[in-house]
Amino acid sequence: MTTTLRSMQMMLLAVLTLGLAACGEVSNEAQAENHEHHAHGPIIEAETLVAVMRPTAGNDTEGTVVFTRVNGEVRATAHISGLTPDQQHAIHIHQFGDERSDDGTSAGGHYNPEGHEHGLPDQEKRHAGDLGNLEADDEGNATFEIVVNNVTLASEMNPILGRGVIIHAGTDDGSQPTGAAGSRIASGVIGVANPDVE
């Protein structure tokens, strides 16, 4: 009887040991998958992004730039006020969504992940952030729209989520290295838009 009981205990211990080992293997696999997921970052399924433009020190320029996904491309639509009347103002996506400086310089240079030379939107090879110029009316307001195919909202190819938008005091004339557009008069960070806000 004692031998039979001891045999049953040994069998039960063996089963428990195998079970715990199996659980450990599953746990390790799950952890590996979880680590792999976080190493590459979460995929954000955003349909609309927005940059709220705020004036840099000594300026009055403000408004919004909304980015939407359209047939595999990106449409940028801007509504801006406080510009110099009847003048063109450069608008670019910049490398960083960092507004810690009051002059906009913490946003870094133009977003240029492919290493192209600067250009205007009619040039196929240009900085990913080169959006061209806003055209202000006689009251200093501008409505602007452009559709581009060299960036994405938050996918693998040149994502713009979290980067900056800068409006400049002058016109982007297409010259090297950045269009000679002058100082930065407004900046904004590109974030995920609230779908309930129009």
mmCIF file of C-alpha atoms in Angstrom:
data_model
loop_
_atom_site.group_PDB
_atom_site.id
_atom_site.type_symbol
_atom_site.label_atom_id
_atom_site.label_comp_id
_atom_site.label_asym_id
_atom_site.label_seq_id
_atom_site.Cartn_x
_atom_site.Cartn_y
_atom_site.Cartn_z
ATOM 1 C CA MET A 1 0.000 0.000 0.000
ATOM 2 C CA THR A 2 2.789 2.340 0.900
ATOM 3 C CA THR A 3 4.616 1.487 -2.329
ATOM 4 C CA THR A 4 1.474 2.196 -4.387
ATOM 5 C CA LEU A 5 0.901 5.554 -2.637
ATOM 6 C CA ARG A 6 4.516 6.507 -3.152
ATOM 7 C CA SER A 7 4.254 5.593 -6.864
ATOM 8 C CA MET A 8 1.131 7.737 -7.251
ATOM 9 C CA GLN A 9 2.858 10.683 -5.547
ATOM 10 C CA MET A 10 5.840 10.348 -7.886
ATOM 11 C CA MET A 11 3.536 10.264 -10.936
ATOM 12 C CA LEU A 12 1.640 13.322 -9.726
ATOM 13 C CA LEU A 13 4.889 15.197 -9.122
ATOM 14 C CA ALA A 14 6.098 14.319 -12.632
ATOM 15 C CA VAL A 15 2.835 15.583 -14.180
ATOM 16 C CA LEU A 16 3.001 18.823 -12.203
ATOM 17 C CA THR A 17 6.624 19.357 -13.203
ATOM 18 C CA LEU A 18 5.818 18.849 -16.894
ATOM 19 C CA GLY A 19 2.822 21.159 -16.602
ATOM 20 C CA LEU A 20 4.845 23.931 -14.990
ATOM 21 C CA ALA A 21 7.560 23.560 -17.613
ATOM 22 C CA ALA A 22 4.982 23.828 -20.370
ATOM 23 C CA CYS A 23 3.501 26.928 -18.743
ATOM 24 C CA GLY A 24 6.949 28.411 -18.536
ATOM 25 C CA GLU A 25 7.528 27.814 -22.253
ATOM 26 C CA VAL A 26 4.230 29.479 -23.178
ATOM 27 C CA SER A 27 4.995 32.374 -20.901
ATOM 28 C CA ASN A 28 8.435 32.847 -22.430
ATOM 29 C CA GLU A 29 6.999 32.750 -25.972
ATOM 30 C CA ALA A 30 4.342 35.295 -25.021
ATOM 31 C CA GLN A 31 6.973 37.530 -23.479
ATOM 32 C CA ALA A 32 9.112 37.270 -26.617
ATOM 33 C CA GLU A 33 6.137 38.213 -28.809
ATOM 34 C CA ASN A 34 5.259 41.067 -26.468
ATOM 35 C CA HIS A 35 8.855 42.347 -26.493
ATOM 36 C CA GLU A 36 8.980 42.110 -30.285
ATOM 37 C CA HIS A 37 5.756 44.124 -30.546
ATOM 38 C CA HIS A 38 6.960 46.886 -28.251
ATOM 39 C CA ALA A 39 10.441 46.987 -29.784
ATOM 40 C CA HIS A 40 8.886 48.204 -33.027
ATOM 41 C CA GLY A 41 6.261 50.343 -31.333
ATOM 42 C CA PRO A 42 2.490 50.135 -31.596
ATOM 43 C CA ILE A 43 0.798 50.660 -34.940
ATOM 44 C CA ILE A 44 -1.496 53.665 -34.703
ATOM 45 C CA GLU A 45 -4.484 53.475 -37.036
ATOM 46 C CA ALA A 46 -5.086 57.210 -37.330
ATOM 47 C CA GLU A 47 -7.235 58.610 -40.126
ATOM 48 C CA THR A 48 -6.768 62.264 -39.212
ATOM 49 C CA LEU A 49 -3.907 64.179 -37.615
ATOM 50 C CA VAL A 50 -3.838 67.830 -36.599
ATOM 51 C CA ALA A 51 -1.241 70.470 -35.777
ATOM 52 C CA VAL A 52 -2.533 73.435 -33.789
ATOM 53 C CA MET A 53 -0.354 76.329 -34.897
ATOM 54 C CA ARG A 54 0.703 78.793 -32.226
ATOM 55 C CA PRO A 55 2.677 81.993 -32.719
ATOM 56 C CA THR A 56 6.350 82.122 -31.866
ATOM 57 C CA ALA A 57 7.605 85.018 -29.738
ATOM 58 C CA GLY A 58 6.611 88.401 -31.146
ATOM 59 C CA ASN A 59 4.250 87.028 -33.801
ATOM 60 C CA ASP A 60 0.487 86.632 -34.186
ATOM 61 C CA THR A 61 0.209 83.721 -36.632
ATOM 62 C CA GLU A 62 -2.096 80.891 -35.577
ATOM 63 C CA GLY A 63 -4.536 78.313 -36.928
ATOM 64 C CA THR A 64 -4.668 74.599 -37.746
ATOM 65 C CA VAL A 65 -3.164 72.202 -40.247
ATOM 66 C CA VAL A 66 -5.174 68.981 -40.668
ATOM 67 C CA PHE A 67 -3.713 65.884 -42.305
ATOM 68 C CA THR A 68 -6.020 63.181 -43.664
ATOM 69 C CA ARG A 69 -5.450 59.896 -45.469
ATOM 70 C CA VAL A 70 -6.898 59.974 -49.007
ATOM 71 C CA ASN A 71 -6.528 57.013 -51.394
ATOM 72 C CA GLY A 72 -3.086 56.117 -50.109
ATOM 73 C CA GLU A 73 -1.896 59.730 -50.109
ATOM 74 C CA VAL A 74 -2.009 62.516 -47.521
ATOM 75 C CA ARG A 75 -4.031 65.718 -47.810
ATOM 76 C CA ALA A 76 -2.875 68.720 -45.783
ATOM 77 C CA THR A 77 -5.456 71.464 -45.236
ATOM 78 C CA ALA A 78 -4.478 74.661 -43.423
ATOM 79 C CA HIS A 79 -6.512 77.586 -42.090
ATOM 80 C CA ILE A 80 -4.140 80.260 -40.871
ATOM 81 C CA SER A 81 -4.494 83.870 -39.666
ATOM 82 C CA GLY A 82 -2.050 86.570 -38.608
ATOM 83 C CA LEU A 83 0.108 86.421 -41.744
ATOM 84 C CA THR A 84 1.565 89.351 -43.660
ATOM 85 C CA PRO A 85 -1.233 90.454 -46.022
ATOM 86 C CA ASP A 86 -0.863 89.619 -49.726
ATOM 87 C CA GLN A 87 2.318 87.622 -49.165
ATOM 88 C CA GLN A 88 3.378 84.002 -49.534
ATOM 89 C CA HIS A 89 4.614 82.207 -46.438
ATOM 90 C CA ALA A 90 6.538 78.926 -46.480
ATOM 91 C CA ILE A 91 5.042 75.941 -44.673
ATOM 92 C CA HIS A 92 7.085 72.840 -43.875
ATOM 93 C CA ILE A 93 6.946 69.696 -41.779
ATOM 94 C CA HIS A 94 9.986 69.741 -39.504
ATOM 95 C CA GLN A 95 11.908 66.929 -37.906
ATOM 96 C CA PHE A 96 10.781 67.268 -34.282
ATOM 97 C CA GLY A 97 7.513 67.952 -32.493
ATOM 98 C CA ASP A 98 9.387 70.005 -29.929
ATOM 99 C CA GLU A 99 8.079 73.460 -28.983
ATOM 100 C CA ARG A 100 10.382 74.184 -26.062
ATOM 101 C CA SER A 101 12.035 77.137 -27.816
ATOM 102 C CA ASP A 102 10.019 80.350 -28.197
ATOM 103 C CA ASP A 103 11.394 80.919 -31.721
ATOM 104 C CA GLY A 104 10.475 77.508 -33.165
ATOM 105 C CA THR A 105 14.053 76.327 -33.615
ATOM 106 C CA SER A 106 13.627 73.298 -31.329
ATOM 107 C CA ALA A 107 11.565 71.747 -34.148
ATOM 108 C CA GLY A 108 14.845 71.154 -35.974
ATOM 109 C CA GLY A 109 15.267 71.226 -39.721
ATOM 110 C CA HIS A 110 12.954 70.078 -42.493
ATOM 111 C CA TYR A 111 11.750 66.483 -42.223
ATOM 112 C CA ASN A 112 13.959 64.741 -44.785
ATOM 113 C CA PRO A 113 14.232 60.995 -44.058
ATOM 114 C CA GLU A 114 15.256 60.144 -47.646
ATOM 115 C CA GLY A 115 18.099 62.652 -47.819
ATOM 116 C CA HIS A 116 16.860 64.627 -50.841
ATOM 117 C CA GLU A 117 17.709 68.220 -51.684
ATOM 118 C CA HIS A 118 15.132 70.869 -50.847
ATOM 119 C CA GLY A 119 12.430 71.555 -53.416
ATOM 120 C CA LEU A 120 8.955 72.874 -54.101
ATOM 121 C CA PRO A 121 5.940 70.524 -54.336
ATOM 122 C CA ASP A 122 6.177 70.214 -58.127
ATOM 123 C CA GLN A 123 9.534 68.446 -57.708
ATOM 124 C CA GLU A 124 9.226 64.701 -57.179
ATOM 125 C CA LYS A 125 12.446 64.422 -55.176
ATOM 126 C CA ARG A 126 12.398 66.910 -52.311
ATOM 127 C CA HIS A 127 12.310 66.937 -48.528
ATOM 128 C CA ALA A 128 9.323 64.973 -47.243
ATOM 129 C CA GLY A 129 8.421 68.114 -45.301
ATOM 130 C CA ASP A 130 8.422 70.509 -48.266
ATOM 131 C CA LEU A 131 4.795 71.633 -48.612
ATOM 132 C CA GLY A 132 5.356 74.906 -50.480
ATOM 133 C CA ASN A 133 3.734 78.245 -49.636
ATOM 134 C CA LEU A 134 0.577 79.653 -48.100
ATOM 135 C CA GLU A 135 -0.966 82.615 -49.946
ATOM 136 C CA ALA A 136 -2.251 85.259 -47.527
ATOM 137 C CA ASP A 137 -5.156 87.480 -48.538
ATOM 138 C CA ASP A 138 -5.409 91.219 -47.893
ATOM 139 C CA GLU A 139 -6.372 90.521 -44.262
ATOM 140 C CA GLY A 140 -3.521 88.118 -43.576
ATOM 141 C CA ASN A 141 -5.627 84.958 -43.699
ATOM 142 C CA ALA A 142 -4.816 81.871 -45.762
ATOM 143 C CA THR A 143 -6.571 78.659 -46.717
ATOM 144 C CA PHE A 144 -4.230 76.062 -48.132
ATOM 145 C CA GLU A 145 -4.588 72.519 -49.441
ATOM 146 C CA ILE A 146 -2.114 70.082 -50.924
ATOM 147 C CA VAL A 147 -2.110 66.318 -51.548
ATOM 148 C CA VAL A 148 1.263 64.572 -51.287
ATOM 149 C CA ASN A 149 2.471 60.998 -51.749
ATOM 150 C CA ASN A 150 5.861 61.136 -50.050
ATOM 151 C CA VAL A 151 4.650 60.838 -46.437
ATOM 152 C CA THR A 152 2.167 58.790 -44.433
ATOM 153 C CA LEU A 153 0.246 59.646 -41.293
ATOM 154 C CA ALA A 154 1.641 56.920 -39.031
ATOM 155 C CA SER A 155 2.756 54.031 -41.229
ATOM 156 C CA GLU A 156 6.286 52.820 -41.899
ATOM 157 C CA MET A 157 6.974 55.112 -44.882
ATOM 158 C CA ASN A 158 7.971 58.622 -43.725
ATOM 159 C CA PRO A 159 5.422 58.934 -40.876
ATOM 160 C CA ILE A 160 4.604 62.482 -39.783
ATOM 161 C CA LEU A 161 2.863 61.751 -36.472
ATOM 162 C CA GLY A 162 4.691 63.545 -33.665
ATOM 163 C CA ARG A 163 6.695 65.834 -35.921
ATOM 164 C CA GLY A 164 6.420 69.610 -36.194
ATOM 165 C CA VAL A 165 4.870 72.082 -38.616
ATOM 166 C CA ILE A 166 6.515 75.457 -39.113
ATOM 167 C CA ILE A 167 5.223 78.557 -40.916
ATOM 168 C CA HIS A 168 7.908 81.011 -41.965
ATOM 169 C CA ALA A 169 7.985 84.791 -42.279
ATOM 170 C CA GLY A 170 9.000 84.668 -45.938
ATOM 171 C CA THR A 171 8.420 82.777 -49.166
ATOM 172 C CA ASP A 172 9.995 79.423 -49.980
ATOM 173 C CA ASP A 173 11.752 80.195 -53.272
ATOM 174 C CA GLY A 174 12.961 76.631 -53.803
ATOM 175 C CA SER A 175 16.626 77.503 -53.320
ATOM 176 C CA GLN A 176 19.128 75.391 -51.393
ATOM 177 C CA PRO A 177 19.354 74.327 -48.701
ATOM 178 C CA THR A 178 15.898 75.213 -47.274
ATOM 179 C CA GLY A 179 14.230 77.828 -49.493
ATOM 180 C CA ALA A 180 15.429 81.068 -47.846
ATOM 181 C CA ALA A 181 12.074 81.474 -46.088
ATOM 182 C CA GLY A 182 13.300 83.386 -43.069
ATOM 183 C CA SER A 183 12.325 83.183 -39.440
ATOM 184 C CA ARG A 184 9.702 80.894 -37.912
ATOM 185 C CA ILE A 185 6.491 82.719 -37.059
ATOM 186 C CA ALA A 186 4.302 79.777 -35.957
ATOM 187 C CA SER A 187 4.831 76.199 -34.871
ATOM 188 C CA GLY A 188 2.686 73.194 -34.072
ATOM 189 C CA VAL A 189 3.029 69.508 -33.189
ATOM 190 C CA ILE A 190 1.290 66.898 -35.339
ATOM 191 C CA GLY A 191 -0.941 64.754 -33.131
ATOM 192 C CA VAL A 192 -3.879 62.375 -33.454
ATOM 193 C CA ALA A 193 -7.056 64.372 -34.038
ATOM 194 C CA ASN A 194 -10.145 63.909 -31.877
ATOM 195 C CA PRO A 195 -12.828 62.611 -34.309
ATOM 196 C CA ASP A 196 -15.552 64.379 -32.307
ATOM 197 C CA VAL A 197 -14.049 67.843 -32.880
ATOM 198 C CA GLU A 198 -14.626 69.683 -36.138
#
